[in-house]
Every structure is written in structure tokens, then in C-alpha cells.
Amino acid sequence: MSQARAKVLFITSQGAFQLYGGAETALIMLKHYLEKKGIICRIYSYEDNFHDYDIVYLHNVSQFPIEAFRLVQLAKSAGARVISSPIYWSSFESALEYGVGIKKFAHLIAYLISVFVSKTGIDFGLQSSPRLMKLALEQSDLVIVNSNAESELISRHFMIPKRKIRVVYNGVDPNIELADPKIFMNKYDISDFILYVGRIEPRKNVLRLIKAFNKTALDTHLVIIGRPMQEFYKYYWDLCLKEAAKNPKKIHFLGSFKYSSELLKSAYVSARVFVLPSFYETPGLSAIEAAVAGAKLVITNRGCTREYFSDFAIYVDPLSVESIAKGLIKAYHSPVNEDLKRHILTNFTWEKSGDQFIKIIKSIV
């Protein structure tokens, strides 16, 4: 079948676009690029029938593993090829951050059980999420990951043979660097600040970030753009607010901005330093965007961050407030390194990601 006639159906979790983040951005940008290349793409709705598509692409399977397993079976029975993208990382350290008291203990036990089940497939007939995710990946025609590090993890945790795994790197819109910094500065009267963009939740390590910023005593501001996940982690949001209250004139929670908004792009180009001290990142789309915008980058040393940012970022230990504080101070007083921007634009654009995906489509259709 020719590339121009290929039809791709994207499926993600039902709540994905209610909690819009990097995974959803990646899906939309990939869809737009494929459409520019003549490939027919749709995001799944009740009107779609798997028989009408060449490829069914399950995006962010780790967020809906039970349904994904059934969807793989239905798609393959309809004659479609199935590609699954798990967007998966497993972190014992991150598991320790969730909940308090007995809830923290329960979360840790659940994590240890999930690691066992995902590797062995043994769940004693419970039809658990880790087992069904393993089966969904096993029964897919190909598995797409966004780094070699994730490939290693998927192969090791779910025993997926590497011959089935393909790496498609995340990308960035090069035009972000053309944004107007005055838009953000005129609205908030803040410049040369430290910027964080992402959800406010335990994995993102925002509480330690705030503590680290307070520890630095830098004469600047910490701007936090993102949605507090109060529905799930209200206790964590309350802790962040309590710590930020120690420095109310310097720490600003601005809520979430739309991904395509000129205000968000303006924030990127206005920032002096961008920080993402999460317990892991794969690799963090906001960090890629900030790098292209010209910000100096302070980022976690967990996940696949080094695969994307090489030696051009300052890496910090997410468990250490001291490490994060030192990273902020070092970045703030360092000169801008144009090599970071060149490195990202040379290796990680949505055009390159789309071209990689098209090659994969051609190989199985």
C-alpha cells in the first residue's frame, strides 16, 4: 500500500486530553506531520471501525493497559497492524513519594507487585494492569519508545524482544525561539526568572524544587506553570503551597497555559533558567522546548534525559534539595550555551520524528 493511501487510527486513554501534557502534545504533533505527508489520520471516536484502517496506534499504553489489551485483539482481528507506544518508566524512588502513612506503604507494595507481574506475567488470574500491559505489548506488531533507555527498560521489565521495539525520538517546534518575550513580561512584570512547566504532582518533584529555590537565596523569581493535580494529590499541593508561602514575593503559581498559546512560548524565551527535577523524565517535552527557546537547563539525572541533552544540561539528583539548589545557582550564573539549542534542533524535531514513524509504517503495511 502506498504511503499516501495509508490510514492511521490513533487511540489514547479517554481522560488524556483532560490532563493535557507532553504525551498528548507528542500525539497531536505526530498526527499533524503525518497529515502533511498525505497519510490519513484520526483520533479514535465511536464512529471509527478498525476495518477501515491500516494501522491502529495505541498511544501511552501505560495509562490504559486493561483497555489497550482488548483493543489490540480487536484491531488485529479486523486485519489492522498494531503499534503500541507505552511511554513507560519505572522508579522505586518515585513510588516512595506518593501518599502519606498507610497510603505510602500500600503504594510501595503495589509498585513491587507490579514489577513482579510485568516481568513474569503471573497475577494468579486477577487480570491485573501489569499483566495485561505485557500482553498488549507482546501481541502488538511493533512497540515504539522514545529513547534507547526506555527500550532497555521495556525489554527488561516486560520481556519484550528488542527486535519488536523501535525508537522514535520526541521533537520540538523550532519556531518557539521566535516567540516575543514581551508578551509574558508585560503581563507578569517578571524577567530573567527560573521557570518550571509541568503538572504539580509528586513525580515532578515540585516540592523539593520550591525548597531548593528557597535555599539558593537567588535574587530572582521561580515561576511555576502547570496544573495542580488536586483530584489525586491534594496533600501534595497543600505542601507545595505551604513551602511557597515562605517566599511569597518570589514564587509564583500561574496555573496551566495552553500548549499552543503565545503566552507559554513567551514564558520560555523570557526565562533565564528552566528546571525539571522530576524523579524521571522521558525526556520532558517542556525541557526540549525551553532548550530551543534559549534557556539554560537544569534537569533530573533519572530517566532518558542524558540521551536527549547530552553534556549541554546541568543534571541534578531529584532526591537531594542540595543538589537541585546547586544546579539552580550554577545555571543562573552561567553564560548561555548555544550548543544546547543547536544540538536539539539538529537531532530532535517533529519533522525527524514524523519521518521515523513513516519509515516504520512502510515497513509493516
XYZ file of C-alpha atoms in Angstrom, residues 28-155:
128
model
C -1.038 15.837 18.161
C 2.254 16.911 16.599
C 2.823 13.464 15.071
C -0.708 13.438 13.657
C -0.251 16.883 12.103
C 3.035 15.925 10.453
C 1.690 12.655 9.026
C -1.306 14.507 7.582
C 1.045 16.960 5.869
C 2.683 13.941 4.241
C -0.619 12.658 2.863
C -1.331 9.997 5.471
C -4.940 9.867 6.651
C -5.061 10.100 10.454
C -7.828 10.182 13.012
C -8.039 10.145 16.771
C -10.475 7.401 17.735
C -14.156 8.130 18.273
C -17.263 5.931 18.411
C -17.706 6.381 14.642
C -14.488 4.551 13.753
C -14.231 0.939 12.653
C -10.889 -0.852 12.808
C -11.572 -2.488 9.427
C -11.155 0.944 7.794
C -7.542 1.444 8.943
C -4.148 0.016 8.074
C -2.536 0.955 11.385
C -4.035 1.187 14.865
C -1.616 3.137 17.038
C -2.098 2.835 20.804
C -0.513 5.852 22.432
C 0.619 5.952 26.071
C -0.472 2.392 26.810
C 0.804 2.617 30.383
C -2.190 4.862 31.132
C -4.863 2.416 29.890
C -3.315 -1.082 29.853
C -6.509 -3.047 30.513
C -8.437 -1.476 27.642
C -5.326 -1.499 25.424
C -5.071 -5.273 25.648
C -8.626 -5.680 24.368
C -8.086 -3.056 21.649
C -5.015 -4.917 20.349
C -7.109 -8.068 19.972
C -9.960 -6.241 18.228
C -7.660 -4.375 15.848
C -5.751 -7.480 14.828
C -8.958 -9.446 14.285
C -10.015 -6.644 11.919
C -6.825 -7.073 9.911
C -5.076 -3.911 11.075
C -1.455 -3.724 12.129
C -0.980 -2.596 15.708
C 1.740 -0.312 17.018
C 1.864 0.365 20.742
C 3.721 3.172 22.468
C 3.889 2.535 26.238
C 5.619 5.777 27.386
C 6.805 3.775 30.362
C 9.270 4.278 33.151
C 9.513 2.542 36.483
C 11.051 4.182 39.531
C 11.230 2.825 43.068
C 12.237 6.301 44.275
C 9.168 7.841 42.693
C 6.929 5.199 44.269
C 8.140 6.309 47.692
C 6.862 9.851 47.094
C 3.168 9.006 46.818
C 0.811 9.205 49.756
C 1.387 9.520 53.480
C 1.265 6.934 56.251
C -0.507 3.705 55.323
C -1.227 5.001 51.810
C 2.501 5.369 51.166
C 3.083 1.787 52.330
C 0.222 0.491 50.175
C 1.556 2.350 47.125
C 5.010 0.836 47.633
C 3.625 -2.700 47.915
C 1.549 -2.147 44.763
C 4.674 -0.983 42.932
C 6.665 -4.071 43.926
C 3.821 -6.360 42.871
C 3.518 -4.582 39.509
C 7.227 -5.088 38.785
C 6.906 -8.822 39.511
C 3.763 -9.241 37.401
C 5.046 -7.201 34.438
C 8.152 -9.380 34.229
C 6.612 -12.805 34.828
C 3.036 -12.334 33.614
C 1.896 -14.187 36.753
C -1.005 -12.483 38.526
C -2.901 -15.540 39.777
C -5.833 -14.938 37.433
C -6.518 -11.383 38.591
C -6.230 -9.832 35.096
C -4.047 -7.100 36.559
C -2.873 -3.963 34.726
C 0.825 -5.039 34.566
C -0.057 -8.439 33.086
C -2.460 -7.016 30.505
C 0.057 -4.339 29.516
C 2.643 -7.069 28.997
C 0.170 -8.996 26.823
C -0.773 -5.855 24.859
C 2.883 -5.187 24.047
C 3.570 -8.834 23.219
C 0.637 -9.020 20.800
C 1.358 -5.692 19.084
C 3.209 -5.867 15.771
C 5.705 -3.251 16.938
C 6.415 -1.280 20.083
C 7.548 2.340 19.767
C 9.554 4.005 22.522
C 11.103 7.471 22.687
C 14.610 6.518 23.802
C 17.084 3.664 23.881
C 16.848 3.821 27.659
C 13.102 3.117 27.503
C 13.779 0.304 25.039
C 16.090 -1.344 27.567
C 13.510 -0.920 30.315
C 10.629 -2.343 28.266
C 12.747 -5.287 27.201
